[in-house]
mmCIF file of C-alpha atoms in Angstrom:
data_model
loop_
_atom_site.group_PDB
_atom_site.id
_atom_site.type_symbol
_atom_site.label_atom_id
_atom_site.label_comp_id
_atom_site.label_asym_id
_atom_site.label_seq_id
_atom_site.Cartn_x
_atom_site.Cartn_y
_atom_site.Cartn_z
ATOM 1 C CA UNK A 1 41.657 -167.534 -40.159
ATOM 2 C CA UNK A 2 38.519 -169.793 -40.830
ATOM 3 C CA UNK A 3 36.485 -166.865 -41.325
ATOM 4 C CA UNK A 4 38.512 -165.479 -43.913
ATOM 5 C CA UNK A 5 38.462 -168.762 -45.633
ATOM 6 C CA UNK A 6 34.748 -168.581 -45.556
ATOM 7 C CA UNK A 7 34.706 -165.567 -47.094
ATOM 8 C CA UNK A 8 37.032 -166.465 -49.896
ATOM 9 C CA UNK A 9 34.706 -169.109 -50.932
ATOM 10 C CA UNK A 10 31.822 -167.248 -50.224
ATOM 11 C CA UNK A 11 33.222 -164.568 -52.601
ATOM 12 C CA UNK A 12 34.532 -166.852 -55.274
ATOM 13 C CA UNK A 13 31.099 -168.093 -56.886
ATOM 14 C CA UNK A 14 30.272 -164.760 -58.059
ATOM 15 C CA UNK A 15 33.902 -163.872 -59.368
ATOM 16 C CA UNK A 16 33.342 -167.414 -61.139
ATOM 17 C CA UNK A 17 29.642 -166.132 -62.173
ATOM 18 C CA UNK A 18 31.309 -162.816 -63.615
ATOM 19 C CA UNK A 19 34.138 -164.460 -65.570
ATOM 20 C CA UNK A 20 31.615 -166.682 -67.212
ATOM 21 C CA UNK A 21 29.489 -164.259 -68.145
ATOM 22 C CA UNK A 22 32.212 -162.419 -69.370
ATOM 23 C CA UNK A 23 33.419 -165.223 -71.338
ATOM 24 C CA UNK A 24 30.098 -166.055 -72.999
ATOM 25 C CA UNK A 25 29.667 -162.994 -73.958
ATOM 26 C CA UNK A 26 32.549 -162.648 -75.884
ATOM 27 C CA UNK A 27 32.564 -166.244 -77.665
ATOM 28 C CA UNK A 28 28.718 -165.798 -78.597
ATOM 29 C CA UNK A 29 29.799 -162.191 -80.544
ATOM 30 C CA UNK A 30 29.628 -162.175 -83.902
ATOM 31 C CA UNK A 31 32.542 -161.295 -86.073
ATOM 32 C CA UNK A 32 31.728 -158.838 -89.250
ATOM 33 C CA UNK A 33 32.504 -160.614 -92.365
ATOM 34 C CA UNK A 34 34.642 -158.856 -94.817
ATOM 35 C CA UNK A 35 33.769 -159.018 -98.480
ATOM 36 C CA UNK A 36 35.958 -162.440 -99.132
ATOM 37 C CA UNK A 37 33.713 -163.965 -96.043
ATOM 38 C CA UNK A 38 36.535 -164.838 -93.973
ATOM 39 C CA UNK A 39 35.498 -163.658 -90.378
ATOM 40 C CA UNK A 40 37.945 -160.267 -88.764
ATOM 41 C CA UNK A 41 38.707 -160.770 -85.324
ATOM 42 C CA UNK A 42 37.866 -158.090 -82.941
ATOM 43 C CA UNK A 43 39.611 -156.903 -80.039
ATOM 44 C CA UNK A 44 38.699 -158.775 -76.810
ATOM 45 C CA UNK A 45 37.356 -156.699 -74.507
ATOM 46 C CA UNK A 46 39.051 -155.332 -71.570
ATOM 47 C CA UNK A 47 38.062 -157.002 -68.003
ATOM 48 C CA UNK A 48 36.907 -153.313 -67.227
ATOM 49 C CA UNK A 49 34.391 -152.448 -69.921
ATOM 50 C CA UNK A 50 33.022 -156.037 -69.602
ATOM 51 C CA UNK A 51 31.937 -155.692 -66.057
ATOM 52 C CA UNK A 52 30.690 -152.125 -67.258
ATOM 53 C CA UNK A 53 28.597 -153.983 -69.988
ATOM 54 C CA UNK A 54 27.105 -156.314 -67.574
ATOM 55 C CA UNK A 55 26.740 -154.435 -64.874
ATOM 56 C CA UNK A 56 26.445 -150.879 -66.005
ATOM 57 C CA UNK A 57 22.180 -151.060 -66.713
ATOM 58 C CA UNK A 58 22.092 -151.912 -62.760
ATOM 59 C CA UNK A 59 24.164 -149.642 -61.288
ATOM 60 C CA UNK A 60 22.712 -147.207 -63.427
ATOM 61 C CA UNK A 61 19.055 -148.318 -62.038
ATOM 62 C CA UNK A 62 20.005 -148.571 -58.209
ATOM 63 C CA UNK A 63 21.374 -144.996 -58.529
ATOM 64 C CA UNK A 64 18.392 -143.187 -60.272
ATOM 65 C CA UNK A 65 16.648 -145.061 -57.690
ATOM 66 C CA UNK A 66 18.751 -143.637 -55.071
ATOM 67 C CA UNK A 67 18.079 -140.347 -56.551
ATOM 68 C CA UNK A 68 14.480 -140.386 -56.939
ATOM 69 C CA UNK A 69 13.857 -141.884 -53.343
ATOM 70 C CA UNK A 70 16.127 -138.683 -51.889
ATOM 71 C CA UNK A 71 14.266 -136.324 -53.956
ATOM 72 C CA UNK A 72 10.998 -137.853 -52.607
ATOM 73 C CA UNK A 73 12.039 -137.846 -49.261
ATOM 74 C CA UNK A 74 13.648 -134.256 -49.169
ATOM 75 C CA UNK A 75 9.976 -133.055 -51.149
ATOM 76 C CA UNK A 76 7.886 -134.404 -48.368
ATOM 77 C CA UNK A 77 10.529 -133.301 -45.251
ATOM 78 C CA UNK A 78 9.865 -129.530 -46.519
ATOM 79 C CA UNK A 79 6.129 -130.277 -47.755
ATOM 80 C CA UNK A 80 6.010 -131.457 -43.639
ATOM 81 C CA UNK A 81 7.879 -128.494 -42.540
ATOM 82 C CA UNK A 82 6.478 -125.786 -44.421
ATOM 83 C CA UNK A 83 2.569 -126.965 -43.178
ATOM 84 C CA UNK A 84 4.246 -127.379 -39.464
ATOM 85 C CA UNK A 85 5.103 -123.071 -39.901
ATOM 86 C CA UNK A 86 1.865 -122.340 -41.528
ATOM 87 C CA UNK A 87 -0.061 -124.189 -38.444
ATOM 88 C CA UNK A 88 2.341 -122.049 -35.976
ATOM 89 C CA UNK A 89 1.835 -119.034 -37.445
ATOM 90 C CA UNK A 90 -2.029 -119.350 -37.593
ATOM 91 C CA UNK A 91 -1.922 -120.808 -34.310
ATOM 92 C CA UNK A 92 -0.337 -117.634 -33.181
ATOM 93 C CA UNK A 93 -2.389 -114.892 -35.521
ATOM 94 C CA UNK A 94 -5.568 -116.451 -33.929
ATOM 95 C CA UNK A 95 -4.090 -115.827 -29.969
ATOM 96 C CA UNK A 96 -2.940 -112.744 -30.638
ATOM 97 C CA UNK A 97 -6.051 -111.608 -32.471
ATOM 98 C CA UNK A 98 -8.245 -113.364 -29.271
ATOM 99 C CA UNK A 99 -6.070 -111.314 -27.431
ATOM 100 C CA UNK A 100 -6.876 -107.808 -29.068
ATOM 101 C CA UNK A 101 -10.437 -108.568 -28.931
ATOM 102 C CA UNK A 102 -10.648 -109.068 -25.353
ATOM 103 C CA UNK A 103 -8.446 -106.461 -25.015
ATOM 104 C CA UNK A 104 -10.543 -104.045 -27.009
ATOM 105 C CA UNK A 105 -13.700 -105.491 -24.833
ATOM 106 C CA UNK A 106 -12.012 -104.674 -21.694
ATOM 107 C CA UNK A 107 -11.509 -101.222 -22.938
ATOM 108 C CA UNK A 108 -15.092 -100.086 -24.341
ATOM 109 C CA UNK A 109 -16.015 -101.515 -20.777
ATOM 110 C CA UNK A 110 -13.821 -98.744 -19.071
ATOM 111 C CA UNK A 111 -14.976 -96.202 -21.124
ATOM 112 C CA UNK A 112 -18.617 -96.686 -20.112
#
């Protein structure tokens, strides 16, 4: 029970934090004047598109980030993994070309 009073008032500073930013933001917006100069209200904005307006640039960010750091990480894994074949593969090629070489000795020694 006291931890999830802790939590409620751990949480509530940022929901405070969000509403005034929210509210700022709409009583600093300016109103377009109409040709008689008296000021048109807008529409307030909905609690959803104002956390998308303040929040939206850094989701966006973190999740090209996110992107970007997989892409980097998958290029390298198969970067890794391709030069991990190419180093078995010679590996083998040169033991199996020792191997016909001493073979091939072996057998121009019988012949003689």
């Amino acid at each position: 029970m006291i931890h999830q009073h802790n939590l409620l008032h751990q949480r509530r500073p940022l929901l405070t934090a969000i509403r005034i930013a929210s509210l700022r933001r709409t009583s600093t917006e300016q109103f377009p004047s109409s040709s008689s100069g008296a000021s048109v209200p807008c529409k307030p904005v909905s609690p959803h598109v104002g956390f998308y307006q303040t929040f939206g640039r850094p989701i966006a960010k973190v999740f090209l980030g996110a992107i970007f750091t997989y892409q980097v990480t998958y290029w390298l894994w198969t970067k890794l993994e391709m030069d991990e074949i190419k180093h078995d593969k010679t590996a083998e090629i040169s033991g199996l070309e020792a191997k016909l070489a001493s073979e091939l000795a072996a057998k121009t020694k019988v012949q003689r």
